[in-house]
GROMACS .gro file of C-alpha atoms in nm:
model
  453
    1MET     CA    1   7.672  11.572   7.669
    2LYS     CA    2   7.317  11.442   7.616
    3SER     CA    3   7.444  11.093   7.532
    4ARG     CA    4   7.657  11.090   7.850
    5ILE     CA    5   7.353  11.180   8.062
    6VAL     CA    6   7.149  10.904   7.894
    7LEU     CA    7   7.430  10.648   7.953
    8THR     CA    8   7.461  10.748   8.320
    9THR     CA    9   7.084  10.718   8.363
   10LEU     CA   10   7.084  10.372   8.205
   11LEU     CA   11   7.370  10.252   8.427
   12LEU     CA   12   7.197  10.379   8.740
   13ALA     CA   13   6.881  10.203   8.628
   14LEU     CA   14   7.087   9.885   8.582
   15VAL     CA   15   7.218   9.912   8.939
   16VAL     CA   16   6.862   9.949   9.070
   17GLN     CA   17   6.755   9.650   8.858
   18LEU     CA   18   7.042   9.435   8.986
   19GLN     CA   19   6.961   9.522   9.347
   20ALA     CA   20   6.594   9.444   9.291
   21GLN     CA   21   6.692   9.090   9.192
   22TRP     CA   22   6.821   9.026   9.541
   23ASN     CA   23   6.615   8.934   9.836
   24VAL     CA   24   6.874   9.036  10.091
   25PRO     CA   25   6.828   8.826  10.404
   26THR     CA   26   6.811   9.022  10.727
   27HIS     CA   27   7.040   8.771  10.896
   28ILE     CA   28   7.397   8.694  10.798
   29GLU     CA   29   7.414   8.342  10.666
   30PRO     CA   30   7.693   8.113  10.792
   31ILE     CA   31   8.027   8.168  10.624
   32GLN     CA   32   8.168   7.864  10.447
   33ALA     CA   33   8.521   7.878  10.309
   34PRO     CA   34   8.802   7.638  10.211
   35PHE     CA   35   9.009   7.762  10.506
   36ASP     CA   36   8.946   7.827  10.875
   37MET     CA   37   8.728   8.136  10.880
   38PRO     CA   38   8.556   8.275  11.190
   39GLN     CA   39   8.184   8.342  11.175
   40LEU     CA   40   8.116   8.714  11.175
   41TYR     CA   41   7.830   8.889  11.353
   42ARG     CA   42   7.702   9.244  11.341
   43PRO     CA   43   7.817   9.463  11.629
   44THR     CA   44   7.529   9.543  11.862
   45PHE     CA   45   7.442   9.888  11.992
   46ALA     CA   46   7.247  10.027  12.286
   47ALA     CA   47   6.899  10.163  12.218
   48TYR     CA   48   7.009  10.518  12.308
   49LYS     CA   49   6.958  10.763  12.016
   50VAL     CA   50   7.058  11.120  11.940
   51ASN     CA   51   6.912  11.305  11.643
   52ILE     CA   52   7.159  11.549  11.488
   53ARG     CA   53   6.884  11.816  11.474
   54LYS     CA   54   6.883  11.827  11.852
   55MET     CA   55   7.256  11.896  11.851
   56GLY     CA   56   7.214  12.198  11.623
   57ALA     CA   57   7.255  12.053  11.274
   58LYS     CA   58   7.063  12.242  11.009
   59ILE     CA   59   6.968  12.138  10.657
   60GLY     CA   60   7.170  12.326  10.397
   61LYS     CA   61   7.430  12.448  10.650
   62LEU     CA   62   7.774  12.306  10.726
   63SER     CA   63   7.699  12.108  11.041
   64THR     CA   64   8.023  11.921  11.113
   65LYS     CA   65   8.047  12.034  11.474
   66ALA     CA   66   7.685  11.949  11.552
   67ILE     CA   67   7.710  11.600  11.399
   68GLN     CA   68   8.040  11.536  11.576
   69ARG     CA   69   7.883  11.647  11.907
   70ALA     CA   70   7.611  11.388  11.851
   71ILE     CA   71   7.871  11.116  11.789
   72ASP     CA   72   8.069  11.216  12.097
   73LYS     CA   73   7.755  11.232  12.312
   74VAL     CA   74   7.643  10.882  12.212
   75SER     CA   75   7.992  10.743  12.267
   76ASN     CA   76   8.023  10.908  12.610
   77HIS     CA   77   7.683  10.767  12.703
   78GLY     CA   78   7.814  10.416  12.641
   79GLY     CA   79   7.695  10.375  12.282
   80GLY     CA   80   7.390  10.385  12.063
   81HIS     CA   81   7.274  10.547  11.742
   82VAL     CA   82   7.332  10.888  11.585
   83ILE     CA   83   7.032  10.958  11.364
   84ILE     CA   84   7.066  11.145  11.034
   85PRO     CA   85   6.706  11.225  10.934
   86ALA     CA   86   6.579  11.285  10.580
   87GLY     CA   87   6.724  11.593  10.411
   88LYS     CA   88   7.053  11.724  10.273
   89TRP     CA   89   7.308  11.769  10.549
   90TYR     CA   90   7.653  11.918  10.493
   91THR     CA   91   7.965  11.820  10.680
   92GLY     CA   92   8.342  11.795  10.685
   93ARG     CA   93   8.531  11.496  10.825
   94LEU     CA   94   8.345  11.298  11.089
   95ILE     CA   95   8.528  11.081  11.342
   96LEU     CA   96   8.336  10.774  11.457
   97LYS     CA   97   8.382  10.660  11.817
   98SER     CA   98   8.346  10.319  11.978
   99HIS     CA   99   7.997  10.171  12.016
  100VAL     CA  100   7.839  10.426  11.778
  101ASP     CA  101   7.614  10.352  11.482
  102LEU     CA  102   7.581  10.643  11.239
  103HIS     CA  103   7.237  10.573  11.096
  104LEU     CA  104   7.106  10.744  10.781
  105GLU     CA  105   6.729  10.728  10.755
  106VAL     CA  106   6.548  10.696  10.421
  107GLY     CA  107   6.592  11.022  10.231
  108ALA     CA  108   6.896  11.129  10.432
  109GLU     CA  109   7.191  11.263  10.232
  110LEU     CA  110   7.520  11.344  10.400
  111HIS     CA  111   7.713  11.575  10.167
  112PHE     CA  112   8.085  11.613  10.235
  113SER     CA  113   8.287  11.930  10.195
  114GLY     CA  114   8.554  11.974   9.929
  115ARG     CA  115   8.763  12.214  10.139
  116ILE     CA  116   9.092  12.105  10.292
  117ALA     CA  117   9.026  12.296  10.615
  118ASP     CA  118   8.725  12.075  10.687
  119TYR     CA  119   8.952  11.767  10.717
  120LEU     CA  120   9.220  11.909  10.945
  121PRO     CA  121   9.411  11.849  11.165
  122VAL     CA  122   9.588  11.561  10.992
  123VAL     CA  123   9.539  11.209  11.123
  124ALA     CA  124   9.725  10.880  11.095
  125THR     CA  125   9.629  10.708  10.772
  126ARG     CA  126   9.767  10.504  10.484
  127ASN     CA  127   9.778  10.607  10.121
  128GLU     CA  128   9.857  10.361   9.843
  129GLY     CA  129  10.020  10.128  10.095
  130VAL     CA  130  10.237  10.384  10.276
  131ASP     CA  131  10.169  10.508  10.630
  132LEU     CA  132  10.158  10.885  10.675
  133TYR     CA  133   9.964  11.176  10.821
  134SER     CA  134   9.703  11.345  10.606
  135LEU     CA  135   9.326  11.399  10.582
  136GLY     CA  136   9.231  11.040  10.658
  137ALA     CA  137   8.874  10.974  10.553
  138MET     CA  138   8.547  11.158  10.519
  139ILE     CA  139   8.416  10.919  10.783
  140TYR     CA  140   8.723  10.825  10.989
  141ALA     CA  141   8.788  10.615  11.298
  142ASN     CA  142   9.105  10.507  11.475
  143GLY     CA  143   9.144  10.258  11.759
  144THR     CA  144   8.772  10.195  11.792
  145GLU     CA  145   8.552   9.890  11.838
  146ASN     CA  146   8.190   9.827  11.750
  147ILE     CA  147   8.127  10.100  11.493
  148ALA     CA  148   7.879  10.118  11.208
  149VAL     CA  149   7.735  10.326  10.928
  150THR     CA  150   7.389  10.195  10.841
  151GLY     CA  151   7.056  10.286  10.688
  152LYS     CA  152   6.909  10.358  10.348
  153GLY     CA  153   7.051  10.706  10.306
  154LYS     CA  154   7.335  10.836  10.089
  155LEU     CA  155   7.688  10.956  10.145
  156VAL     CA  156   7.772  11.213   9.878
  157ALA     CA  157   8.125  11.328   9.796
  158PRO     CA  158   8.210  11.683   9.680
  159ASP     CA  159   8.234  11.793   9.317
  160ILE     CA  160   8.538  11.671   9.129
  161ASP     CA  161   8.672  12.026   9.082
  162CYS     CA  162   8.686  12.097   9.457
  163GLU     CA  163   8.987  12.227   9.651
  164LEU     CA  164   9.080  11.875   9.762
  165MET     CA  165   9.135  11.770   9.403
  166GLN     CA  166   9.337  12.079   9.319
  167HIS     CA  167   9.602  12.005   9.584
  168THR     CA  168   9.619  11.628   9.577
  169MET     CA  169   9.936  11.426   9.543
  170GLN     CA  170   9.925  11.243   9.210
  171GLY     CA  171  10.030  10.903   9.337
  172VAL     CA  172  10.267  10.814   9.620
  173SER     CA  173  10.632  10.839   9.515
  174GLU     CA  174  10.883  10.572   9.611
  175GLU     CA  175  11.082  10.858   9.771
  176LEU     CA  176  10.815  10.900  10.036
  177GLN     CA  177  10.916  10.573  10.201
  178GLN     CA  178  11.262  10.720  10.266
  179MET     CA  179  11.116  10.992  10.490
  180LYS     CA  180  11.091  10.951  10.864
  181MET     CA  181  10.735  10.892  10.977
  182GLU     CA  182  10.717  11.227  11.161
  183GLU     CA  183  10.808  11.404  10.836
  184ARG     CA  184  10.527  11.246  10.636
  185ILE     CA  185  10.274  11.524  10.697
  186PHE     CA  186  10.057  11.618  10.400
  187ASP     CA  187   9.819  11.894  10.507
  188GLY     CA  188   9.833  12.121  10.203
  189GLN     CA  189  10.066  12.360  10.388
  190LYS     CA  190  10.388  12.177  10.471
  191LYS     CA  191  10.615  12.155  10.166
  192HIS     CA  192  10.808  11.847  10.058
  193THR     CA  193  11.059  11.795   9.783
  194ILE     CA  194  10.945  11.489   9.589
  195ASP     CA  195  11.050  11.398   9.237
  196HIS     CA  196  11.270  11.710   9.237
  197GLN     CA  197  10.974  11.941   9.297
  198GLU     CA  198  10.877  12.129   9.611
  199LYS     CA  199  10.505  12.106   9.675
  200ALA     CA  200  10.249  12.147   9.953
  201GLU     CA  201  10.006  11.864   9.887
  202ILE     CA  202   9.744  11.646  10.050
  203CYS     CA  203   9.659  11.279  10.018
  204LEU     CA  204   9.294  11.254   9.923
  205PRO     CA  205   9.061  11.128  10.196
  206THR     CA  206   8.895  10.794  10.142
  207PHE     CA  207   8.517  10.790  10.181
  208PHE     CA  208   8.485  10.548  10.474
  209GLY     CA  209   8.824  10.469  10.625
  210PRO     CA  210   8.849  10.311  10.971
  211VAL     CA  211   9.201  10.243  11.099
  212ASN     CA  212   9.309  10.005  11.378
  213SER     CA  213   8.946   9.919  11.453
  214ARG     CA  214   8.754   9.599  11.514
  215ASN     CA  215   8.392   9.493  11.470
  216VAL     CA  216   8.311   9.729  11.183
  217LEU     CA  217   7.979   9.731  10.996
  218LEU     CA  218   7.874   9.915  10.680
  219GLU     CA  219   7.523   9.822  10.573
  220GLY     CA  220   7.248   9.951  10.348
  221VAL     CA  221   7.397  10.286  10.248
  222THR     CA  222   7.483  10.426   9.905
  223LEU     CA  223   7.811  10.606   9.836
  224GLU     CA  224   7.790  10.858   9.555
  225ARG     CA  225   8.068  10.976   9.319
  226SER     CA  226   8.370  10.980   9.555
  227VAL     CA  227   8.700  11.161   9.494
  228PHE     CA  228   8.924  10.866   9.588
  229TRP     CA  229   8.896  10.509   9.718
  230ASN     CA  230   8.554  10.445   9.869
  231ILE     CA  231   8.556  10.186  10.150
  232VAL     CA  232   8.900  10.124  10.297
  233PRO     CA  233   8.949   9.942  10.630
  234VAL     CA  234   9.318   9.962  10.727
  235TYR     CA  235   9.462   9.745  11.007
  236CYS     CA  236   9.107   9.642  11.096
  237GLU     CA  237   8.954   9.316  11.216
  238ASN     CA  238   8.605   9.169  11.183
  239ILE     CA  239   8.456   9.380  10.904
  240ILE     CA  240   8.111   9.329  10.751
  241ILE     CA  241   8.002   9.514  10.437
  242ARG     CA  242   7.659   9.420  10.309
  243ASP     CA  243   7.381   9.559  10.092
  244VAL     CA  244   7.597   9.859   9.998
  245THR     CA  245   7.598  10.046   9.666
  246VAL     CA  246   7.892  10.245   9.531
  247ASN     CA  247   7.846  10.477   9.233
  248SER     CA  248   8.179  10.634   9.137
  249PHE     CA  249   8.211  10.541   8.771
  250GLY     CA  250   8.356  10.828   8.568
  251HIS     CA  251   8.590  10.940   8.847
  252ALA     CA  252   8.948  10.812   8.825
  253ARG     CA  253   9.118  10.640   9.122
  254THR     CA  254   8.786  10.550   9.283
  255ASP     CA  255   8.827  10.190   9.399
  256GLY     CA  256   8.514  10.038   9.547
  257ILE     CA  257   8.629   9.833   9.849
  258ASP     CA  258   8.994   9.797   9.952
  259PHE     CA  259   9.080   9.566  10.241
  260ASP     CA  260   9.425   9.691  10.341
  261SER     CA  261   9.622   9.486  10.598
  262SER     CA  262   9.294   9.377  10.753
  263ARG     CA  263   9.160   9.038  10.859
  264ASN     CA  264   8.827   8.859  10.890
  265GLY     CA  265   8.614   9.040  10.633
  266LEU     CA  266   8.280   8.960  10.473
  267VAL     CA  267   8.125   9.141  10.175
  268GLU     CA  268   7.785   9.036  10.044
  269TYR     CA  269   7.488   9.165   9.843
  270THR     CA  270   7.687   9.468   9.736
  271THR     CA  271   7.695   9.645   9.397
  272LEU     CA  272   7.999   9.841   9.284
  273ASP     CA  273   8.015  10.074   8.982
  274CYS     CA  274   8.361  10.230   8.994
  275GLY     CA  275   8.617  10.430   8.803
  276ASP     CA  276   8.893  10.192   8.913
  277ASP     CA  277   8.913   9.846   9.073
  278CYS     CA  278   8.600   9.725   9.251
  279PHE     CA  279   8.677   9.451   9.507
  280THR     CA  280   9.044   9.491   9.598
  281LEU     CA  281   9.285   9.336   9.849
  282LYS     CA  282   9.608   9.510   9.957
  283SER     CA  283   9.864   9.476  10.238
  284GLY     CA  284  10.112   9.762  10.223
  285ARG     CA  285  10.386   9.867   9.989
  286GLY     CA  286  10.758   9.796   9.968
  287MET     CA  287  10.972   9.795  10.281
  288ASP     CA  288  10.707   9.997  10.467
  289GLY     CA  289  10.464   9.709  10.430
  290VAL     CA  290  10.722   9.437  10.482
  291LYS     CA  291  10.828   9.588  10.815
  292ARG     CA  292  10.470   9.636  10.928
  293ASN     CA  293  10.400   9.272  10.842
  294ARG     CA  294  10.021   9.306  10.859
  295PRO     CA  295   9.869   9.073  10.599
  296THR     CA  296   9.519   9.086  10.462
  297GLU     CA  297   9.365   8.747  10.538
  298ASN     CA  298   9.040   8.560  10.585
  299ILE     CA  299   8.826   8.750  10.335
  300VAL     CA  300   8.499   8.622  10.186
  301ILE     CA  301   8.320   8.807   9.905
  302ARG     CA  302   7.991   8.652   9.793
  303HIS     CA  303   7.666   8.735   9.613
  304CYS     CA  304   7.790   9.067   9.476
  305LYS     CA  305   7.778   9.258   9.148
  306VAL     CA  306   8.020   9.465   8.943
  307VAL     CA  307   7.895   9.712   8.684
  308ASN     CA  308   8.202   9.904   8.562
  309ALA     CA  309   8.557   9.853   8.686
  310ALA     CA  310   8.922   9.842   8.592
  311GLY     CA  311   8.945   9.507   8.774
  312GLY     CA  312   8.627   9.341   8.895
  313PHE     CA  313   8.815   9.150   9.165
  314THR     CA  314   9.178   9.255   9.216
  315ILE     CA  315   9.472   9.160   9.432
  316GLY     CA  316   9.741   9.427   9.451
  317SER     CA  317   9.933   9.610   9.350
  318GLU     CA  318  10.033   9.677   9.715
  319THR     CA  319  10.104   9.322   9.839
  320ALA     CA  320  10.400   9.363  10.079
  321ALA     CA  321  10.266   9.174  10.382
  322MET     CA  322  10.084   8.903  10.178
  323ILE     CA  323   9.720   8.845  10.098
  324ARG     CA  324   9.600   8.500  10.199
  325ASN     CA  325   9.291   8.293  10.267
  326VAL     CA  326   9.046   8.451  10.023
  327TYR     CA  327   8.721   8.306   9.891
  328VAL     CA  328   8.529   8.491   9.619
  329HIS     CA  329   8.214   8.327   9.485
  330ASP     CA  330   7.881   8.390   9.314
  331ILE     CA  331   7.970   8.720   9.154
  332GLU     CA  332   7.805   8.882   8.849
  333MET     CA  333   7.994   9.138   8.639
  334GLU     CA  334   7.872   9.364   8.362
  335GLN     CA  335   8.168   9.525   8.186
  336PRO     CA  336   8.496   9.538   8.378
  337ARG     CA  337   8.813   9.598   8.178
  338PHE     CA  338   8.955   9.286   8.349
  339ALA     CA  339   8.729   9.048   8.541
  340LEU     CA  340   8.999   8.903   8.769
  341TYR     CA  341   9.324   9.098   8.804
  342PHE     CA  342   9.641   9.006   8.995
  343LYS     CA  343   9.915   9.266   9.000
  344SER     CA  344  10.230   9.353   9.189
  345ARG     CA  345  10.586   9.465   9.109
  346ARG     CA  346  10.935   9.375   9.216
  347PRO     CA  347  10.963   9.665   9.465
  348ARG     CA  348  10.622   9.584   9.621
  349GLY     CA  349  10.708   9.257   9.799
  350GLY     CA  350  10.479   8.999   9.960
  351GLY     CA  351  10.229   8.846   9.719
  352ALA     CA  352   9.925   8.624   9.758
  353GLU     CA  353   9.843   8.264   9.847
  354ASN     CA  354   9.545   8.042   9.924
  355VAL     CA  355   9.288   8.215   9.701
  356TRP     CA  356   8.974   8.049   9.565
  357MET     CA  357   8.736   8.201   9.307
  358GLU     CA  358   8.431   8.022   9.176
  359ASN     CA  359   8.094   8.076   9.013
  360ILE     CA  360   8.188   8.408   8.854
  361HIS     CA  361   8.020   8.534   8.538
  362ALA     CA  362   8.109   8.843   8.335
  363LYS     CA  363   7.912   8.964   8.034
  364GLN     CA  364   8.213   9.123   7.871
  365THR     CA  365   8.564   9.242   7.940
  366LYS     CA  366   8.738   9.507   7.733
  367TYR     CA  367   9.075   9.340   7.780
  368THR     CA  368   9.201   9.007   7.914
  369ALA     CA  369   8.944   8.836   8.136
  370ILE     CA  370   9.195   8.689   8.385
  371LYS     CA  371   9.505   8.908   8.396
  372TRP     CA  372   9.829   8.858   8.590
  373ASP     CA  373  10.101   9.124   8.577
  374LEU     CA  374  10.397   9.105   8.817
  375LEU     CA  375  10.636   9.312   8.605
  376GLY     CA  376  10.453   9.645   8.600
  377SER     CA  377  10.566   9.920   8.363
  378PRO     CA  378  10.885  10.129   8.324
  379GLU     CA  379  10.680  10.439   8.402
  380TYR     CA  380  10.655  10.328   8.766
  381VAL     CA  381  10.947  10.094   8.832
  382GLY     CA  382  11.200  10.175   8.561
  383LYS     CA  383  11.432   9.889   8.463
  384LEU     CA  384  11.271   9.658   8.721
  385ALA     CA  385  10.990   9.615   8.469
  386GLU     CA  386  11.234   9.434   8.242
  387ARG     CA  387  11.192   9.057   8.250
  388PHE     CA  388  11.549   8.967   8.348
  389ALA     CA  389  11.636   9.275   8.554
  390VAL     CA  390  11.672   9.061   8.872
  391LYS     CA  391  11.844   8.721   8.891
  392GLU     CA  392  11.754   8.608   9.244
  393PRO     CA  393  11.446   8.669   9.463
  394ASN     CA  394  11.481   8.916   9.749
  395ALA     CA  395  11.263   9.064  10.024
  396LEU     CA  396  11.072   9.273   9.771
  397THR     CA  397  11.001   8.997   9.518
  398PRO     CA  398  10.627   8.918   9.522
  399LYS     CA  399  10.524   8.551   9.534
  400PHE     CA  400  10.187   8.425   9.408
  401ARG     CA  401  10.092   8.061   9.471
  402ASN     CA  402   9.804   7.822   9.545
  403ILE     CA  403   9.537   8.015   9.355
  404HIS     CA  404   9.231   7.843   9.210
  405PHE     CA  405   8.961   7.929   8.954
  406LYS     CA  406   8.646   7.723   8.910
  407ASN     CA  407   8.333   7.779   8.702
  408ILE     CA  408   8.439   8.111   8.552
  409SER     CA  409   8.255   8.223   8.237
  410ILE     CA  410   8.307   8.532   8.021
  411ASP     CA  411   8.052   8.595   7.747
  412GLN     CA  412   8.278   8.828   7.549
  413CYS     CA  413   8.654   8.878   7.589
  414PRO     CA  414   8.949   8.930   7.350
  415THR     CA  415   9.178   8.703   7.558
  416LEU     CA  416   9.080   8.462   7.834
  417ILE     CA  417   9.401   8.433   8.039
  418LYS     CA  418   9.733   8.617   8.037
  419MET     CA  419   9.984   8.529   8.307
  420VAL     CA  420  10.302   8.736   8.332
  421GLY     CA  421  10.507   8.626   8.630
  422LEU     CA  422  10.869   8.676   8.729
  423PRO     CA  423  11.150   8.452   8.598
  424GLU     CA  424  11.324   8.450   8.937
  425GLN     CA  425  11.000   8.356   9.115
  426PRO     CA  426  10.730   8.215   8.883
  427ILE     CA  427  10.362   8.200   8.968
  428GLU     CA  428  10.299   7.854   9.119
  429GLN     CA  429  10.018   7.608   9.196
  430VAL     CA  430   9.741   7.760   8.987
  431THR     CA  431   9.438   7.560   8.873
  432TYR     CA  432   9.176   7.652   8.614
  433GLU     CA  433   8.865   7.432   8.621
  434ASN     CA  434   8.577   7.492   8.381
  435VAL     CA  435   8.705   7.837   8.285
  436LYS     CA  436   8.572   7.956   7.951
  437GLY     CA  437   8.518   8.265   7.740
  438SER     CA  438   8.431   8.371   7.386
  439SER     CA  439   8.805   8.364   7.327
  440MET     CA  440   9.003   8.081   7.481
  441GLU     CA  441   9.339   8.242   7.404
  442THR     CA  442   9.578   8.175   7.692
  443ILE     CA  443   9.925   8.327   7.732
  444LEU     CA  444  10.169   8.202   7.997
  445GLN     CA  445  10.501   8.367   8.083
  446ASP     CA  446  10.701   8.267   8.388
  447ALA     CA  447  10.417   8.056   8.523
  448GLY     CA  448  10.531   7.741   8.700
  449THR     CA  449  10.285   7.466   8.794
  450VAL     CA  450   9.958   7.546   8.618
  451SER     CA  451   9.680   7.294   8.550
  452PHE     CA  452   9.365   7.309   8.337
  453LYS     CA  453   9.059   7.091   8.387
   0.00000   0.00000   0.00000
């Protein structure tokens, strides 16, 4: 136990050290990308302010209603700032409204409840690429514009043994996509028969999860420990995430940032230390995602750091509506299991195209540095994980093409590159330029046009 505490302390110190190396500019520098990418600007807010104390919030007491009243008051006034002053404040789900900046002052800590009741009624959300109704997010928004969470305070998730965790669905079953949308209600009370078992479950709330929103800003804050994916814009447009820290290492299924069927996104000067993938791009799952046809596109990730991760930068595995026009550059990684990870499966559909990664350095990876896996495993897709299970491509065959790596260095890795594509639709148009590691071992399976420079 003592050694675990020491390791955690050292990792937190490393995060602080990495952040100290940055001189984060106050302005957003122009975005340059190898594709047409709009310049992104922070949403602006009126000077009007409401302090949550004045709405009845009290330190050490559950103050959801008071904080929500402050949000509603600012929104009804035409916009402005909701101020979370220094101290430990306790809340359930908060719903951001248009033209509202939720601002956490230095020393402010917003602690979220672990009780299901504090996240009801259910709201429209997406879980692992499938649309449904459940708890949504700890900070949720839907159909808004010009919203923000800013400041130097902390967002703190509940303990891992909370009620939310005790009733969570352990992964979204393929059967769920066969249900009618109005039947997909997961509130911990309504029972469903899935995988031959009748259960009343919930889908865990993400930490910050706006849906169908535009002009979204997350800046300066720290997200602590999380119970599920941390920052997850779904069906959103014009998203800026900068100078943010995520500390969720040690908790499973805690992705750092997931752009899901969203467009025009910028991430910069951000440090992620996660129990799962760090920077992740998704676009829906299976026929649900294909029918929605909402790609993730125009994403730039620059000047960021990864401490721990499954995948440092990941595409997939939910790729149904395509991921395209992505530029990832100037990234430092400490010890991800895989530095760059591309994954999908035959039932997932879509794929990825027009992706550029350059100037990426990792100190060490536990497994393959650059990993591609389009077959998946029998545990999740049965016989479809077999290499020759399908003879011809169909609507759910993922396609990966026009993907480029330049100036990638891995100090320590057992294998540099492993590409496992699909025989009926190989990975195409991939270039590796100045890509090197302690091991140069490269394995190619069902990879079409691949060049090395």
